Amino acid sequence: MAADFVIAPMPVVSVPVAGQKARFPVHRIYCVGRNYEEHAKEMGFTGREPPFFFMKPNDAVVVVDADQTGTMPYPTLTKNLHHEIELVVAIGTGGKNISAADADKHIYGYAVGLDMTRRDLQGDMKKQGRPWDIGKSFDQSAPIGPIVPKAEAGDIVNAEISIQVGGTDRQRSNVSKLIWNIGETIEHLSAAWELQPGDLIFTGTPEGVAAVVSGDTMVGEIAGLPKLTVKVA
Ligand code: MN
C-alpha cells in the first residue's frame, strides 16, 4: 500500500540525459571550493590546499535542455551575483572510501553547470567565520544542462571550459587545470560522505568569476557537452 503523507511529498528532482528519454534523478549536490589555481589566486589564496566541500540543496537546480535558454531570477539580498562555470560529475554508483584509481567506475556522466554565488554575502560570511550557505546554496543557484553519459562525452579531462556573457569571454580555461582531478575529488569526498547514485559534484571554477545583472545571458561551454544558456531575469 502506498504511504500516506500529511503534506504532499516533494517531487523527484531530475536532469535530462542527452539522447535519452529517461532522466537522471538528483540526490545531493556537492561542490568543490577553489579547485583551479588561478581562481584560488583571484580569491586571495595560493597553493594546493586539501580540497574542501560545500553543498547546495538538490532543488536548487535550474534544468536547461539542450538548445534552450533557461531562466534564473536575480536572487534576493545580493548586489553582486557571480557566475562560476563548472564541470559537473554525475555519480551513477555510490560508495565510500573510493580510491582515485577506482573513481571512474562510479561516474555516470558529465554536464555543464553554474555555481551561481551571492559573492557579497559569501564574503561577509567568510569574514565572520560563518557558513557559506546564504552565499552559495540559495534557490535556483545551480543551473545545469543535460547529462552526457561518460562514454559519449569525449576527452573530458582535457576539455576546454568557458563562459561568455553578452557574447564576451569571462572565463576560459581547461579541465586539465583542476588542482584536484575528478578521481582525487571523488576519493576525498567519499571519505567524508558515502556517495549515492544521483549525487552531483560541481568540481570548481577557473579564474574570471565576475558579476551578472538582470538581462544578462550566460553561455557556458565544455567541449564534448551541450552548451548551457541561462538568462538572468
Ligand atoms: Mn564553485
Short mmCIF file of C-alpha atoms and ligand atoms in Angstrom, two decimals:
data_model
loop_
_atom_site.label_atom_id
_atom_site.label_comp_id
_atom_site.label_asym_id
_atom_site.label_seq_id
_atom_site.Cartn_x
_atom_site.Cartn_y
_atom_site.Cartn_z
CA MET A 1 0.00 0.00 0.00
CA ALA A 2 1.29 3.43 -0.90
CA ALA A 3 2.39 5.55 2.05
CA ASP A 4 0.23 8.42 3.21
CA PHE A 5 1.80 11.82 3.83
CA VAL A 6 0.46 14.72 5.87
CA ILE A 7 1.66 17.13 3.19
CA ALA A 8 2.44 16.43 -0.47
CA PRO A 9 5.95 14.95 -0.79
CA MET A 10 8.43 16.84 -2.94
CA PRO A 11 8.64 15.55 -6.50
CA VAL A 12 11.89 13.87 -7.56
CA VAL A 13 14.34 16.46 -8.87
CA SER A 14 15.85 15.29 -12.16
CA VAL A 15 18.04 16.37 -15.06
CA PRO A 16 17.63 15.28 -18.70
CA VAL A 17 20.14 12.85 -20.18
CA ALA A 18 21.37 13.71 -23.67
CA GLY A 19 19.88 11.44 -26.32
CA GLN A 20 17.54 9.58 -23.96
CA LYS A 21 14.03 9.86 -22.61
CA ALA A 22 14.98 8.57 -19.17
CA ARG A 23 16.16 11.25 -16.76
CA PHE A 24 18.86 11.40 -14.07
CA PRO A 25 17.35 11.74 -10.56
CA VAL A 26 19.31 14.16 -8.36
CA HIS A 27 20.24 13.13 -4.82
CA ARG A 28 22.76 15.57 -3.31
CA ILE A 29 24.76 18.40 -4.85
CA TYR A 30 28.36 18.63 -3.64
CA CYS A 31 30.61 21.49 -4.69
CA VAL A 32 34.41 21.78 -4.51
CA GLY A 33 35.91 25.12 -3.43
CA ARG A 34 38.94 26.76 -5.07
CA ASN A 35 39.95 23.90 -7.36
CA TYR A 36 41.76 25.86 -10.10
CA GLU A 37 44.99 27.63 -9.11
CA GLU A 38 44.31 30.92 -10.94
CA HIS A 39 40.84 31.13 -9.35
CA ALA A 40 42.29 30.39 -5.90
CA LYS A 41 44.69 33.30 -6.50
CA GLU A 42 41.98 35.72 -7.57
CA MET A 43 40.14 34.84 -4.33
CA GLY A 44 43.28 35.68 -2.33
CA PHE A 45 44.68 32.18 -1.81
CA THR A 46 47.65 30.33 -3.26
CA GLY A 47 48.96 26.81 -3.44
CA ARG A 48 47.43 23.37 -3.23
CA GLU A 49 45.31 23.12 -0.11
CA PRO A 50 43.34 19.96 0.69
CA PRO A 51 40.04 20.01 -1.20
CA PHE A 52 37.06 21.35 0.71
CA PHE A 53 33.38 20.97 0.01
CA PHE A 54 30.05 22.66 0.43
CA MET A 55 26.57 21.65 -0.70
CA LYS A 56 23.57 23.05 -2.45
CA PRO A 57 20.06 21.66 -1.97
CA ASN A 58 19.08 19.36 -4.84
CA ASP A 59 16.07 21.51 -5.69
CA ALA A 60 18.44 24.44 -6.37
CA VAL A 61 18.95 23.05 -9.88
CA VAL A 62 17.63 25.06 -12.81
CA VAL A 63 17.26 22.46 -15.53
CA VAL A 64 18.03 23.72 -19.03
CA ASP A 65 17.50 21.44 -22.02
CA ALA A 66 19.95 21.43 -24.92
CA ASP A 67 19.35 24.25 -27.41
CA GLN A 68 17.14 26.10 -24.94
CA THR A 69 17.67 29.26 -22.92
CA GLY A 70 16.92 28.72 -19.27
CA THR A 71 15.97 31.49 -16.87
CA MET A 72 17.08 32.13 -13.32
CA PRO A 73 15.69 35.00 -11.29
CA TYR A 74 18.11 37.60 -9.93
CA PRO A 75 18.22 36.41 -6.31
CA THR A 76 17.23 38.43 -3.27
CA LEU A 77 19.63 40.12 -0.80
CA THR A 78 22.62 40.45 -3.14
CA LYS A 79 24.15 43.23 -5.20
CA ASN A 80 26.96 41.04 -6.54
CA LEU A 81 25.74 37.86 -8.23
CA HIS A 82 28.70 35.95 -9.73
CA HIS A 83 28.88 33.21 -12.36
CA GLU A 84 31.16 30.20 -11.79
CA ILE A 85 31.28 27.86 -14.78
CA GLU A 86 31.94 24.27 -13.68
CA LEU A 87 32.21 20.71 -14.92
CA VAL A 88 29.58 18.64 -13.12
CA VAL A 89 30.21 14.94 -12.44
CA ALA A 90 27.09 12.76 -12.11
CA ILE A 91 27.51 9.72 -9.84
CA GLY A 92 25.88 6.51 -11.10
CA THR A 93 27.18 4.07 -8.50
CA GLY A 94 27.60 5.04 -4.87
CA GLY A 95 30.28 4.10 -2.39
CA LYS A 96 32.51 5.24 0.45
CA ASN A 97 36.29 5.39 0.64
CA ILE A 98 36.54 5.16 -3.15
CA SER A 99 40.14 5.37 -4.35
CA ALA A 100 41.03 7.82 -7.12
CA ALA A 101 42.02 4.83 -9.27
CA ASP A 102 38.52 3.30 -8.91
CA ALA A 103 36.58 6.54 -9.20
CA ASP A 104 35.75 6.26 -12.90
CA LYS A 105 33.53 3.21 -12.28
CA HIS A 106 31.28 5.36 -10.11
CA ILE A 107 30.72 8.08 -12.72
CA TYR A 108 27.58 8.04 -14.84
CA GLY A 109 28.32 11.13 -16.90
CA TYR A 110 29.07 14.83 -17.11
CA ALA A 111 27.24 18.12 -17.53
CA VAL A 112 27.89 21.84 -17.72
CA GLY A 113 26.84 23.64 -14.54
CA LEU A 114 26.87 27.08 -12.99
CA ASP A 115 27.67 27.55 -9.31
CA MET A 116 25.89 30.89 -9.01
CA THR A 117 27.15 32.83 -6.00
CA ARG A 118 25.93 35.80 -3.98
CA ARG A 119 29.56 36.93 -3.62
CA ASP A 120 28.87 39.83 -1.26
CA LEU A 121 27.02 37.57 1.19
CA GLN A 122 29.65 34.82 0.87
CA GLY A 123 32.35 37.41 1.62
CA ASP A 124 30.51 38.62 4.72
CA MET A 125 30.17 35.05 5.97
CA LYS A 126 33.87 34.33 5.33
CA LYS A 127 34.88 37.40 7.32
CA GLN A 128 32.70 36.33 10.23
CA GLY A 129 33.73 32.66 10.06
CA ARG A 130 30.12 31.68 9.39
CA PRO A 131 28.73 29.06 6.95
CA TRP A 132 28.56 29.97 3.26
CA ASP A 133 25.02 28.72 2.67
CA ILE A 134 23.43 32.11 2.19
CA GLY A 135 26.04 32.94 -0.44
CA LYS A 136 26.07 29.60 -2.25
CA SER A 137 23.01 27.48 -1.51
CA PHE A 138 20.11 29.74 -2.39
CA ASP A 139 17.11 28.81 -4.54
CA GLN A 140 17.89 28.33 -8.23
CA SER A 141 21.63 28.70 -7.62
CA ALA A 142 22.60 25.65 -9.71
CA PRO A 143 21.70 25.90 -13.41
CA ILE A 144 22.66 22.70 -15.23
CA GLY A 145 22.48 21.34 -18.77
CA PRO A 146 21.78 17.77 -19.90
CA ILE A 147 23.98 14.99 -18.56
CA VAL A 148 26.04 13.18 -21.17
CA PRO A 149 26.90 9.53 -20.38
CA LYS A 150 30.67 9.35 -19.87
CA ALA A 151 31.34 7.13 -22.90
CA GLU A 152 29.83 9.81 -25.15
CA ALA A 153 31.47 12.82 -23.50
CA GLY A 154 34.85 12.57 -25.20
CA ASP A 155 38.13 13.53 -23.51
CA ILE A 156 36.50 15.43 -20.67
CA VAL A 157 39.66 15.65 -18.53
CA ASN A 158 41.30 17.76 -21.26
CA ALA A 159 38.21 19.70 -22.32
CA GLU A 160 38.14 23.45 -22.77
CA ILE A 161 35.75 25.16 -20.30
CA SER A 162 34.40 28.66 -20.86
CA ILE A 163 31.60 31.11 -20.25
CA GLN A 164 30.55 34.11 -22.23
CA VAL A 165 28.25 36.86 -21.02
CA GLY A 166 26.65 39.00 -23.70
CA GLY A 167 28.98 37.38 -26.22
CA THR A 168 32.18 38.34 -24.36
CA ASP A 169 34.54 35.82 -22.76
CA ARG A 170 34.50 35.91 -18.96
CA GLN A 171 36.14 32.60 -18.05
CA ARG A 172 38.17 30.33 -20.34
CA SER A 173 40.40 27.51 -19.14
CA ASN A 174 40.78 23.76 -19.40
CA VAL A 175 39.54 20.94 -17.15
CA SER A 176 43.14 19.62 -17.12
CA LYS A 177 43.97 22.55 -14.81
CA LEU A 178 41.88 21.20 -11.92
CA ILE A 179 44.08 21.15 -8.79
CA TRP A 180 42.31 18.01 -7.53
CA ASN A 181 41.30 15.98 -10.56
CA ILE A 182 37.99 14.14 -10.77
CA GLY A 183 39.32 10.88 -9.30
CA GLU A 184 41.07 12.65 -6.42
CA THR A 185 37.96 14.71 -5.73
CA ILE A 186 35.82 11.56 -5.52
CA GLU A 187 38.42 9.96 -3.23
CA HIS A 188 38.32 12.89 -0.80
CA LEU A 189 34.56 13.35 -0.99
CA SER A 190 33.76 9.66 -0.45
CA ALA A 191 35.99 9.60 2.63
CA ALA A 192 33.73 12.21 4.20
CA TRP A 193 30.31 11.12 2.88
CA GLU A 194 29.01 7.90 1.38
CA LEU A 195 28.30 8.82 -2.22
CA GLN A 196 24.91 7.77 -3.59
CA PRO A 197 23.65 7.21 -7.11
CA GLY A 198 22.20 10.55 -8.18
CA ASP A 199 24.80 12.72 -6.47
CA LEU A 200 26.18 15.62 -8.50
CA ILE A 201 29.63 17.09 -7.93
CA PHE A 202 30.36 20.64 -9.09
CA THR A 203 34.14 20.36 -9.49
CA GLY A 204 35.17 24.00 -9.14
CA THR A 205 35.61 27.04 -11.36
CA PRO A 206 38.57 28.58 -13.19
CA GLU A 207 39.61 32.24 -12.94
CA GLY A 208 37.49 35.09 -14.23
CA VAL A 209 34.47 34.93 -11.94
CA ALA A 210 32.51 38.18 -12.24
CA ALA A 211 29.11 39.76 -11.80
CA VAL A 212 26.00 39.41 -13.91
CA VAL A 213 22.97 41.66 -13.81
CA SER A 214 19.32 41.27 -14.79
CA GLY A 215 19.02 40.85 -18.53
CA ASP A 216 22.43 39.19 -18.99
CA THR A 217 22.63 35.91 -20.89
CA MET A 218 25.34 33.45 -19.88
CA VAL A 219 26.56 30.79 -22.30
CA GLY A 220 28.63 28.07 -20.64
CA GLU A 221 30.55 25.55 -22.71
CA ILE A 222 32.66 22.48 -22.06
CA ALA A 223 33.98 20.70 -25.13
CA GLY A 224 32.05 17.47 -25.70
CA LEU A 225 28.93 18.54 -23.77
CA PRO A 226 25.82 20.50 -24.76
CA LYS A 227 26.07 24.24 -24.12
CA LEU A 228 24.30 25.74 -21.11
CA THR A 229 22.49 29.02 -21.86
CA VAL A 230 20.87 30.88 -18.98
CA LYS A 231 19.32 34.31 -18.85
CA VAL A 232 19.21 36.26 -15.59
CA ALA A 233 15.65 37.60 -15.28
MN MN B 1 32.26 26.99 -7.38
#
